[in-house]
Coordinates of C-alpha atoms and ligand atoms in Angstrom, one line a residue:
M1 CA 103.2 99.2 84.6
D2 CA 105.2 97.0 82.2
M3 CA 108.9 97.2 83.1
E4 CA 110.0 95.8 79.5
K5 CA 108.3 98.8 78.0
L6 CA 109.9 101.3 80.4
V7 CA 113.6 99.5 79.7
A8 CA 113.0 100.0 76.0
L9 CA 111.4 103.9 76.4
C10 CA 114.8 104.9 78.5
R11 CA 116.9 103.3 75.9
R12 CA 115.2 104.9 72.9
R13 CA 114.7 108.1 74.4
G14 CA 118.1 108.3 76.0
F15 CA 117.7 108.0 79.7
I16 CA 119.6 104.6 80.7
F17 CA 121.9 102.5 78.3
Q18 CA 123.6 99.3 79.3
S19 CA 127.4 100.3 79.9
S20 CA 129.9 99.2 77.1
E21 CA 126.9 98.2 75.1
I22 CA 128.6 97.7 71.8
Y23 CA 130.9 95.5 73.4
G24 CA 128.3 93.2 74.8
G25 CA 127.9 95.1 78.2
I26 CA 129.0 94.4 81.4
N27 CA 126.9 93.1 84.2
G28 CA 125.6 95.5 86.9
F29 CA 127.1 98.6 85.2
W30 CA 124.9 101.3 83.7
D31 CA 125.1 104.5 81.8
Y32 CA 123.3 107.4 81.9
G33 CA 122.1 109.0 78.5
P34 CA 121.5 112.8 77.7
L35 CA 117.9 112.6 79.5
G36 CA 119.1 110.5 82.5
V37 CA 122.0 112.5 83.4
E38 CA 119.4 115.5 83.7
L39 CA 117.1 113.5 85.7
K40 CA 119.7 112.0 88.0
K41 CA 121.4 115.3 88.6
N42 CA 118.1 117.0 89.2
V43 CA 117.5 113.9 92.1
K44 CA 121.0 114.9 93.7
D45 CA 120.3 118.5 93.6
A46 CA 116.9 118.3 95.0
W47 CA 118.4 116.0 97.6
W48 CA 121.5 118.8 98.2
H49 CA 119.4 121.5 98.6
D50 CA 116.6 120.5 100.6
M51 CA 118.7 118.3 102.9
V52 CA 121.7 120.2 103.2
H53 CA 121.2 124.0 102.1
N54 CA 117.3 124.1 103.2
P55 CA 116.6 121.1 105.7
P56 CA 112.8 121.2 107.4
P57 CA 113.3 122.5 111.0
G58 CA 114.3 120.3 113.5
P59 CA 111.6 118.6 116.3
D60 CA 111.4 121.6 118.1
G61 CA 111.3 124.3 115.3
Q62 CA 115.1 124.6 115.4
E63 CA 117.6 125.3 112.3
I64 CA 119.2 121.9 111.1
A65 CA 123.2 122.5 111.1
M66 CA 124.2 120.6 107.9
V67 CA 127.6 120.7 105.9
G68 CA 128.8 118.4 103.0
V69 CA 132.2 116.6 102.3
D70 CA 133.2 114.9 99.2
C71 CA 135.8 112.4 99.8
A72 CA 138.0 110.0 97.7
V73 CA 136.8 106.7 96.7
I74 CA 139.8 104.9 97.8
M75 CA 140.7 105.4 101.5
N76 CA 143.3 103.9 103.5
P77 CA 142.2 100.1 103.7
K78 CA 142.3 100.7 107.6
V79 CA 139.3 102.3 107.5
W80 CA 137.5 99.5 106.2
E81 CA 138.9 96.9 108.8
A82 CA 137.8 99.4 111.5
S83 CA 134.1 99.7 109.9
G84 CA 133.8 95.9 109.8
H85 CA 133.7 95.9 106.2
V86 CA 137.0 94.0 105.6
G87 CA 135.5 91.1 107.9
G88 CA 131.9 91.0 107.7
F89 CA 130.7 92.7 104.1
E90 CA 129.6 89.5 102.8
D91 CA 126.9 88.0 101.2
Y92 CA 126.4 83.7 100.5
M93 CA 126.8 82.5 97.3
V94 CA 126.0 79.3 95.4
D95 CA 127.1 78.1 92.2
C96 CA 125.1 75.4 89.9
K97 CA 127.8 72.4 89.1
K98 CA 126.1 71.9 85.7
C99 CA 125.4 75.4 84.1
R100 CA 127.7 77.4 86.4
K101 CA 125.0 80.1 87.0
R102 CA 126.1 81.9 90.1
Y103 CA 123.1 83.1 92.8
R104 CA 122.9 85.0 96.0
A105 CA 122.1 82.2 98.7
D106 CA 119.2 84.2 100.2
K107 CA 117.6 84.9 96.8
V108 CA 117.3 81.3 96.2
F109 CA 114.1 79.9 97.9
F110 CA 113.4 76.2 98.3
E111 CA 110.3 74.2 99.2
G112 CA 109.9 70.2 99.7
E113 CA 106.9 68.6 98.7
F114 CA 105.4 65.4 100.8
T115 CA 103.0 62.9 100.2
D116 CA 102.5 62.5 104.1
E117 CA 102.0 65.3 106.4
N118 CA 104.3 63.5 108.7
S119 CA 107.0 62.8 106.7
S120 CA 110.3 64.6 106.6
T121 CA 111.6 63.2 103.2
P122 CA 110.2 65.0 100.3
V123 CA 109.3 63.3 96.9
E124 CA 110.9 66.5 95.2
V125 CA 112.4 69.7 96.4
L126 CA 111.5 72.8 94.3
V127 CA 113.8 75.6 93.8
V128 CA 113.2 79.1 92.5
E129 CA 115.0 82.5 92.1
A130 CA 113.0 85.3 93.6
N131 CA 113.4 88.9 94.9
D132 CA 111.4 88.1 98.0
S133 CA 109.4 85.6 99.9
K134 CA 105.8 86.5 98.4
E135 CA 107.3 86.5 94.8
A136 CA 108.9 82.8 95.8
S137 CA 105.6 81.7 96.9
K138 CA 104.2 82.5 93.6
L139 CA 106.9 80.9 91.4
L140 CA 107.0 77.9 93.5
S141 CA 103.2 77.2 93.2
A142 CA 103.7 77.4 89.4
E143 CA 106.5 75.5 89.4
R144 CA 104.4 72.8 91.3
E145 CA 101.4 73.2 89.3
R146 CA 103.6 72.4 86.1
L147 CA 105.0 69.3 88.0
I148 CA 101.9 68.2 88.5
K149 CA 100.8 68.8 85.1
K150 CA 103.6 66.9 83.7
K151 CA 102.8 64.0 86.0
K152 CA 106.4 64.3 87.8
I153 CA 105.1 64.4 91.4
P154 CA 101.2 63.4 92.5
K155 CA 98.7 65.5 92.6
N156 CA 97.7 65.5 95.9
V157 CA 101.2 66.6 96.9
I158 CA 101.6 68.6 100.5
P159 CA 103.7 71.6 100.0
G160 CA 106.2 72.6 102.6
T161 CA 107.2 76.1 103.4
G162 CA 109.2 78.0 101.1
I163 CA 112.1 79.5 102.5
P164 CA 115.4 81.0 101.6
L165 CA 118.5 78.5 100.9
P166 CA 120.2 78.2 104.5
A167 CA 123.8 79.2 104.6
L168 CA 124.9 76.2 106.0
G169 CA 123.4 72.8 104.5
M170 CA 120.0 71.8 103.6
P171 CA 117.9 70.0 106.1
G172 CA 117.8 66.2 106.3
G173 CA 120.7 66.5 103.5
W174 CA 117.9 67.3 101.0
K175 CA 119.5 67.7 97.4
R176 CA 119.9 71.4 96.0
P177 CA 118.7 71.4 92.3
C178 CA 119.5 74.8 90.2
P179 CA 116.7 77.2 89.9
A180 CA 117.9 77.8 86.4
P181 CA 114.8 76.7 84.1
G182 CA 115.6 73.3 82.1
C183 CA 119.0 72.6 84.3
D184 CA 118.8 69.4 86.1
G185 CA 122.3 70.4 87.9
E186 CA 123.1 70.7 91.5
L187 CA 124.0 73.8 93.7
T188 CA 127.1 74.0 95.8
E189 CA 127.4 74.7 99.3
A190 CA 126.8 78.5 100.3
R191 CA 130.3 80.2 100.4
R192 CA 130.9 83.7 101.6
F193 CA 131.7 86.3 99.3
N194 CA 133.3 89.8 100.1
L195 CA 131.4 92.5 98.1
M196 CA 134.2 95.1 98.2
F197 CA 136.0 95.8 95.2
E198 CA 139.6 95.3 95.2
T199 CA 142.4 97.4 93.6
Y200 CA 146.3 98.1 94.2
V201 CA 147.7 101.7 94.6
G202 CA 151.0 101.9 93.0
A203 CA 153.1 99.8 91.1
V204 CA 153.3 96.8 93.0
R205 CA 150.2 94.5 93.2
D206 CA 151.0 92.9 96.7
E207 CA 148.6 92.7 99.6
E208 CA 150.3 95.4 101.3
N209 CA 149.2 97.7 98.4
K210 CA 146.0 96.2 98.8
A211 CA 143.3 98.9 98.9
Y212 CA 139.3 98.8 97.9
L213 CA 136.5 100.9 96.0
R214 CA 134.5 102.4 99.2
P215 CA 131.2 100.3 99.2
E216 CA 129.6 103.4 101.1
T217 CA 130.1 107.0 101.1
A218 CA 129.3 107.0 105.2
Q219 CA 132.9 105.9 106.0
G220 CA 134.6 109.0 104.4
I221 CA 132.3 111.3 106.7
F222 CA 133.1 109.1 110.0
V223 CA 136.8 109.8 109.4
N224 CA 136.6 113.5 108.9
F225 CA 134.6 114.0 111.8
R226 CA 137.1 115.4 113.7
N227 CA 138.4 117.4 110.7
V228 CA 135.1 118.9 110.4
L229 CA 134.4 119.8 114.0
D230 CA 137.8 121.6 114.0
S231 CA 137.5 123.5 110.6
T232 CA 133.9 124.8 111.5
R233 CA 132.2 126.1 114.4
L234 CA 129.6 123.4 114.5
K235 CA 127.8 122.1 117.7
L236 CA 125.7 119.1 118.2
P237 CA 123.5 118.2 116.7
F238 CA 124.7 118.5 113.4
G239 CA 125.1 116.7 110.1
I240 CA 127.6 115.7 107.6
A241 CA 126.4 114.8 104.1
Q242 CA 127.9 113.3 101.0
V243 CA 126.7 112.6 97.6
G244 CA 129.1 109.8 95.7
K245 CA 129.7 106.8 94.1
A246 CA 130.1 103.5 95.8
F247 CA 131.1 99.9 94.6
R248 CA 129.7 96.7 95.4
N249 CA 130.7 93.5 93.7
E250 CA 127.2 92.2 94.0
I251 CA 126.8 88.5 93.2
N252 CA 124.0 88.9 91.3
P253 CA 123.1 92.2 89.9
R254 CA 119.3 92.3 89.3
N255 CA 116.2 94.1 87.9
Y256 CA 117.8 97.0 85.9
T257 CA 119.5 99.6 87.7
F258 CA 118.2 98.5 91.1
R259 CA 121.1 96.6 92.3
S260 CA 124.3 97.2 90.2
R261 CA 127.8 97.2 91.0
E262 CA 128.6 100.6 90.4
F263 CA 125.9 103.4 92.0
E264 CA 125.6 106.5 93.6
Q265 CA 124.5 107.2 97.4
M266 CA 123.2 110.4 98.9
E267 CA 124.0 109.8 102.7
I268 CA 123.8 111.9 105.8
E269 CA 125.6 111.2 109.3
F270 CA 123.8 113.3 112.0
F271 CA 125.8 113.4 114.9
C272 CA 123.5 114.1 118.1
H273 CA 123.7 113.6 121.9
P274 CA 122.9 110.1 123.2
D275 CA 120.0 111.3 125.1
E276 CA 118.5 112.8 122.2
S277 CA 119.4 110.0 119.6
M278 CA 115.7 108.6 119.3
K279 CA 114.2 111.8 118.9
W280 CA 116.5 112.3 115.8
Y281 CA 115.7 109.0 114.4
T282 CA 112.2 109.7 114.6
Y283 CA 112.7 113.4 112.9
W284 CA 114.9 112.0 109.8
R285 CA 112.5 108.8 109.4
D286 CA 109.8 111.2 109.0
V287 CA 111.5 113.9 106.7
R288 CA 113.3 111.3 104.7
I289 CA 109.7 109.7 103.6
S290 CA 107.6 112.9 103.1
W291 CA 111.0 114.0 100.7
Y292 CA 109.9 111.0 98.6
T293 CA 106.2 112.2 99.0
K294 CA 106.8 115.8 97.7
L295 CA 109.3 114.8 94.7
G296 CA 105.9 112.9 93.2
I297 CA 106.1 109.3 94.8
Q298 CA 102.4 110.0 95.9
S299 CA 101.2 106.8 95.2
D300 CA 100.3 103.8 98.0
R301 CA 103.5 102.1 96.5
L302 CA 105.8 104.2 99.3
R303 CA 106.1 102.7 102.8
P304 CA 108.2 102.7 105.5
R305 CA 109.1 99.3 107.3
E306 CA 111.0 98.8 110.5
Q307 CA 113.4 96.5 110.3
G308 CA 113.2 93.3 112.6
K309 CA 115.8 92.8 115.6
D310 CA 117.0 89.7 113.0
E311 CA 117.6 91.8 110.2
L312 CA 119.6 95.0 111.9
A313 CA 123.2 95.4 110.2
H314 CA 125.7 94.7 113.4
Y315 CA 125.9 98.3 113.9
S316 CA 122.3 99.3 113.8
I317 CA 120.1 100.0 117.0
G318 CA 117.2 100.3 114.8
T319 CA 116.7 100.9 111.1
T320 CA 113.6 102.0 109.3
D321 CA 113.9 101.1 105.4
V322 CA 111.8 103.4 103.3
E323 CA 110.7 100.9 100.4
Y324 CA 108.9 101.3 96.9
L325 CA 106.9 98.5 95.3
F326 CA 108.9 98.4 92.1
P327 CA 106.8 96.8 89.2
F328 CA 109.6 93.9 89.0
S329 CA 108.9 92.6 92.8
E330 CA 106.0 91.4 94.6
E331 CA 106.9 93.1 98.0
P332 CA 108.1 96.9 98.2
Q333 CA 111.9 97.4 97.7
E334 CA 114.4 99.5 99.7
L335 CA 114.7 103.0 98.6
E336 CA 116.8 104.0 101.7
G337 CA 117.7 102.8 104.8
V338 CA 117.6 105.5 107.8
A339 CA 119.6 103.6 110.6
H340 CA 120.3 104.4 114.5
R341 CA 124.1 103.8 114.3
G342 CA 124.6 104.6 118.0
A343 CA 128.4 105.5 118.7
Y344 CA 129.4 102.4 116.7
D345 CA 131.7 104.3 113.9
L346 CA 133.2 106.8 116.0
T347 CA 134.1 104.3 118.6
Q348 CA 135.8 101.8 116.1
H349 CA 137.8 104.4 114.5
A350 CA 138.7 105.9 117.4
K351 CA 140.0 102.5 118.5
H352 CA 141.7 101.9 115.0
S353 CA 143.5 105.0 114.5
G354 CA 144.3 105.8 118.0
K355 CA 142.7 109.4 117.5
D356 CA 140.5 111.3 120.1
L357 CA 137.0 111.3 118.3
T358 CA 134.8 112.8 121.4
Y359 CA 132.7 115.8 121.4
F360 CA 133.4 118.3 124.3
D361 CA 129.9 119.8 125.2
E362 CA 131.3 123.3 126.1
E363 CA 128.3 124.7 127.1
A364 CA 127.3 121.9 129.7
W365 CA 130.7 122.4 131.1
Q366 CA 130.1 126.2 131.2
R367 CA 126.8 125.9 132.9
D368 CA 128.6 123.2 135.4
A369 CA 131.8 124.2 136.0
S370 CA 131.4 126.1 139.2
K371 CA 130.4 122.9 140.8
Y372 CA 134.1 121.6 140.2
P373 CA 136.2 124.1 142.5
D374 CA 139.1 121.9 142.6
P375 CA 141.2 121.9 139.4
K376 CA 141.7 118.1 139.5
A377 CA 138.2 117.4 140.0
A378 CA 137.4 119.6 137.1
H379 CA 139.8 118.2 135.0
E380 CA 138.6 114.4 135.6
A381 CA 134.8 115.6 135.1
K382 CA 135.9 117.3 131.7
S383 CA 137.2 113.9 130.5
K384 CA 133.8 112.0 130.6
A385 CA 130.4 112.3 130.4
P386 CA 128.0 114.4 130.3
Y387 CA 130.9 116.8 129.2
R388 CA 132.9 114.8 127.0
F389 CA 131.4 111.6 124.9
I390 CA 131.2 110.1 121.8
P391 CA 127.7 111.4 120.0
H392 CA 125.6 108.9 118.3
V393 CA 124.8 108.8 114.8
I394 CA 121.5 108.9 112.7
E395 CA 122.1 108.1 109.1
P396 CA 119.9 108.7 106.4
S397 CA 121.3 106.7 103.4
A398 CA 119.8 107.0 100.2
G399 CA 120.7 105.6 96.7
A400 CA 120.5 108.2 94.0
D401 CA 119.9 105.2 91.3
R402 CA 117.4 103.3 93.2
F403 CA 115.3 106.9 93.6
T404 CA 116.1 107.8 90.2
L405 CA 114.5 104.2 88.9
A406 CA 111.5 104.8 91.5
V407 CA 110.9 108.1 89.9
L408 CA 110.8 106.5 86.3
C409 CA 108.6 104.0 87.4
E410 CA 106.5 106.3 89.2
A411 CA 106.3 108.3 85.9
Y412 CA 105.6 106.2 83.4
T413 CA 102.0 106.4 82.0
E414 CA 99.8 105.5 79.1
D415 CA 96.9 107.5 78.4
T416 CA 94.8 108.2 75.4
I417 CA 94.2 111.5 73.8
E418 CA 91.6 111.9 71.0
G419 CA 91.8 108.3 70.3
E420 CA 95.7 107.9 70.2
T421 CA 97.7 106.0 73.0
R422 CA 100.6 108.4 74.3
T423 CA 103.5 107.6 76.7
V424 CA 104.1 110.3 79.1
M425 CA 106.5 110.6 81.9
R426 CA 104.6 112.5 84.8
F427 CA 108.2 113.8 86.4
H428 CA 107.5 115.9 89.4
P429 CA 109.1 119.8 87.5
R430 CA 111.8 120.0 89.6
L431 CA 113.2 116.4 88.1
A432 CA 112.2 116.7 85.0
P433 CA 115.2 116.5 82.7
I434 CA 114.1 119.1 80.2
K435 CA 111.8 122.1 82.1
A436 CA 110.0 123.6 78.8
A437 CA 110.1 123.1 75.0
I438 CA 110.1 126.2 72.7
L439 CA 108.2 125.3 69.6
P440 CA 107.5 127.6 66.8
L441 CA 104.3 126.8 65.5
V442 CA 105.4 126.9 61.8
N443 CA 108.7 127.5 60.4
K444 CA 107.6 131.1 58.8
E445 CA 106.0 134.3 59.4
G446 CA 109.0 135.4 62.0
M447 CA 108.0 132.7 64.5
P448 CA 111.4 131.1 64.5
D449 CA 113.0 134.2 65.3
I450 CA 111.1 135.2 67.9
A451 CA 111.3 131.7 69.4
H452 CA 115.0 131.8 69.1
R453 CA 115.3 134.5 71.1
L454 CA 112.9 133.4 73.6
Y455 CA 114.8 130.0 74.0
R456 CA 118.2 131.9 74.2
E457 CA 116.6 134.0 77.2
L458 CA 115.3 131.0 79.0
K459 CA 118.0 128.7 78.4
A460 CA 120.2 131.3 80.8
Q461 CA 117.9 130.2 83.7
F462 CA 116.4 126.6 82.9
N463 CA 117.3 123.5 80.8
V464 CA 114.8 124.4 77.9
F465 CA 114.8 122.5 74.4
Y466 CA 114.1 124.1 71.2
D467 CA 112.3 121.9 68.6
D468 CA 110.9 123.0 65.1
K469 CA 110.7 119.7 63.2
G470 CA 107.5 118.3 62.5
A471 CA 103.8 118.4 63.3
I472 CA 103.2 120.5 66.5
G473 CA 101.0 117.3 67.6
R474 CA 104.1 115.1 67.1
R475 CA 106.7 117.8 69.1
Y476 CA 104.3 117.8 72.0
R477 CA 104.3 113.5 72.2
R478 CA 108.1 113.5 71.9
Q479 CA 108.3 116.2 74.9
D480 CA 105.7 114.2 76.9
E481 CA 107.5 111.1 76.6
A482 CA 110.9 113.2 77.9
G483 CA 108.3 114.1 80.7
T484 CA 108.9 118.0 79.8
P485 CA 106.1 119.5 81.9
W486 CA 105.6 122.7 79.7
C487 CA 105.4 123.1 75.9
I488 CA 105.7 126.8 75.0
T489 CA 104.1 127.5 71.5
I490 CA 105.0 130.7 69.4
D491 CA 102.1 131.2 67.4
G492 CA 100.2 133.7 65.5
D493 CA 99.1 135.7 68.3
T494 CA 102.6 135.8 69.6
L495 CA 102.9 138.3 66.8
K496 CA 100.4 140.7 68.0
D497 CA 100.1 140.5 71.7
Q498 CA 103.7 139.3 72.8
T499 CA 101.9 136.2 74.6
V500 CA 102.9 132.7 73.9
T501 CA 100.8 129.5 74.6
V502 CA 101.5 127.2 77.3
R503 CA 100.6 123.5 77.3
D504 CA 100.8 121.4 80.7
R505 CA 102.0 117.8 80.0
D506 CA 99.8 116.2 82.5
T507 CA 96.2 118.2 82.3
L508 CA 96.9 119.3 78.6
K509 CA 95.5 122.5 79.6
Q510 CA 96.6 125.5 77.2
W511 CA 96.7 129.3 78.6
R512 CA 98.7 132.1 77.4
V513 CA 101.3 133.7 78.8
P514 CA 103.0 137.5 78.3
F515 CA 106.7 137.0 77.6
A516 CA 107.4 138.9 80.2
S517 CA 106.0 136.7 83.1
L518 CA 107.2 133.5 81.5
A519 CA 110.5 133.0 83.6
E520 CA 108.4 134.1 86.9
E521 CA 105.9 131.7 85.6
M522 CA 108.3 128.7 85.5
R523 CA 110.2 129.7 88.6
K524 CA 107.0 129.3 90.6
M525 CA 106.0 125.8 88.9
L526 CA 110.0 124.5 89.9
R527 CA 110.1 125.8 93.3
P528 CA 110.6 123.3 96.1
G529 CA 107.3 122.0 98.1
T530 CA 105.4 122.4 95.2
Ligands
GAP601 N1 126.1 103.4 104.9 C1 124.7 102.7 105.0 C2 124.6 101.9 103.7 O1 125.4 101.9 102.9 P1 122.8 100.4 102.6 O2 121.5 99.7 103.1 O3 124.1 99.2 102.2 O4 123.2 101.2 103.5 C3 121.9 102.6 101.4 O5 122.8 101.2 101.4 C4 121.3 102.7 100.2 O6 122.2 102.5 98.9 C5 120.2 101.5 99.9 O7 119.0 101.8 100.3 C6 120.0 101.8 98.5 O8 119.2 103.0 98.0 C7 121.5 102.0 97.7 N2 122.2 100.8 97.5 C8 122.9 99.5 98.2 N3 123.3 98.9 97.3 C9 122.9 99.3 96.1 C10 123.3 98.4 94.9 N4 124.1 97.4 94.8 N5 122.9 99.2 93.6 C11 121.8 100.2 93.9 N6 121.9 100.7 94.9 C12 122.3 100.6 96.1

């Protein structure tokens, strides 16, 4: 699939626009248009329905307890000190001293070219910017070939291994050329850069009033752990979910909406007993992978990948990335991380806030209380494990924009019908922005009246669209591009037998459905799990 074609379609049909486009845009920010907002809303609604209101049964068939929260974007800055974001939420960046282009150091790959196997001094250092090592290796080979052709390096040169730019100095003091095509400038040493957006609360712009736009929704959940526990009757294990905006001042936003500076997350913090945490880690990993499959990511472009020990975030005991092979990269890229965060966050917030964020297992205590007849011993036993402890957390953390982008990539198809190429967005019906288009075959013989009546009836239940402009074939094509699963045509037979023609977007099959059962048929098509 050609990414440029998808981007053009998204703009032309109103899925995604560049933010502030009439002023030249702003890098890393995107707006969703009329079709895009419906698509992304359906993604978030499907997630909320399937994970919060109706999560699949647990590993032992038990009901999953899950509630939601909706927290402020700006929180007390101490939250971000406790979470480790103030001290460590950083990437390394490098700048070209000549063209001033800025890069994320781990996305710049370099390779020495040697004339002799034993030499440590390269005749040339090649540098490229890439999403991953596979893409880097392709780009480095192409660059090597180009230089050989131009006779800038010898034909029989021996390539070294392409690796990301080290944060601290190049091996043997090699130069650091800028990867921008045509630029012969040098890169600076890597510098640390904190990704949090800063702002000031109140009128005075000083250190004391500095605050941050949240870089993840997760911390709002952790700091409300006690509130949720005290205001509900939840018992472990249970989850708290949140969908909302997050902000990261990414050094180099890339690949359309994939890496943006403002995006939405769909996160669950699932609190459980430490002894059961591996069981729940496996459960959530499997649940999350199958959710994507059920929503139409059927292809082998989806894969789970267990992170290596050296990749793990400071808080994580284990993480599985759910990845999708986007058309812009050689290797699958992260859609979601399912992380085992252990007791890290609650421990940190307890330490920094001075509040008690432990959990007391009343059931276990009731079971064992008779073992502690002495009130002092009982009091002491109640204050520690196995009765009082900090729960462990499993965190499935998904990106609403990333999944929306994957849905767009997966849906984009070109096929040929009767010798004519059509572009069709094969969205899962639950995610499709418009569920059905109501089309009077011709604008006469009473058809528009009936079509309008049907439109009004269906509109109360589904997002449907009325279109009476142009030939029926052209109207079908417009709906195919919007990804509308069904076109409902009111034709000559409708006047006689109160039925309509339903055309399926993917199979192009047509069949007749009585008016009376249309809404029920649509509900069937939109049912979760189909
Ligand atoms: N609470 C854990 C956390 O935030 P993360 O891996 O940094 O983990 C989770 O982010 C998800 O948020 C990612 O898998 C991705 O889908 C989305 N995400 C992260 N950074 C993003 C960005 N710059 N643009 C779009 N989505 C992003």
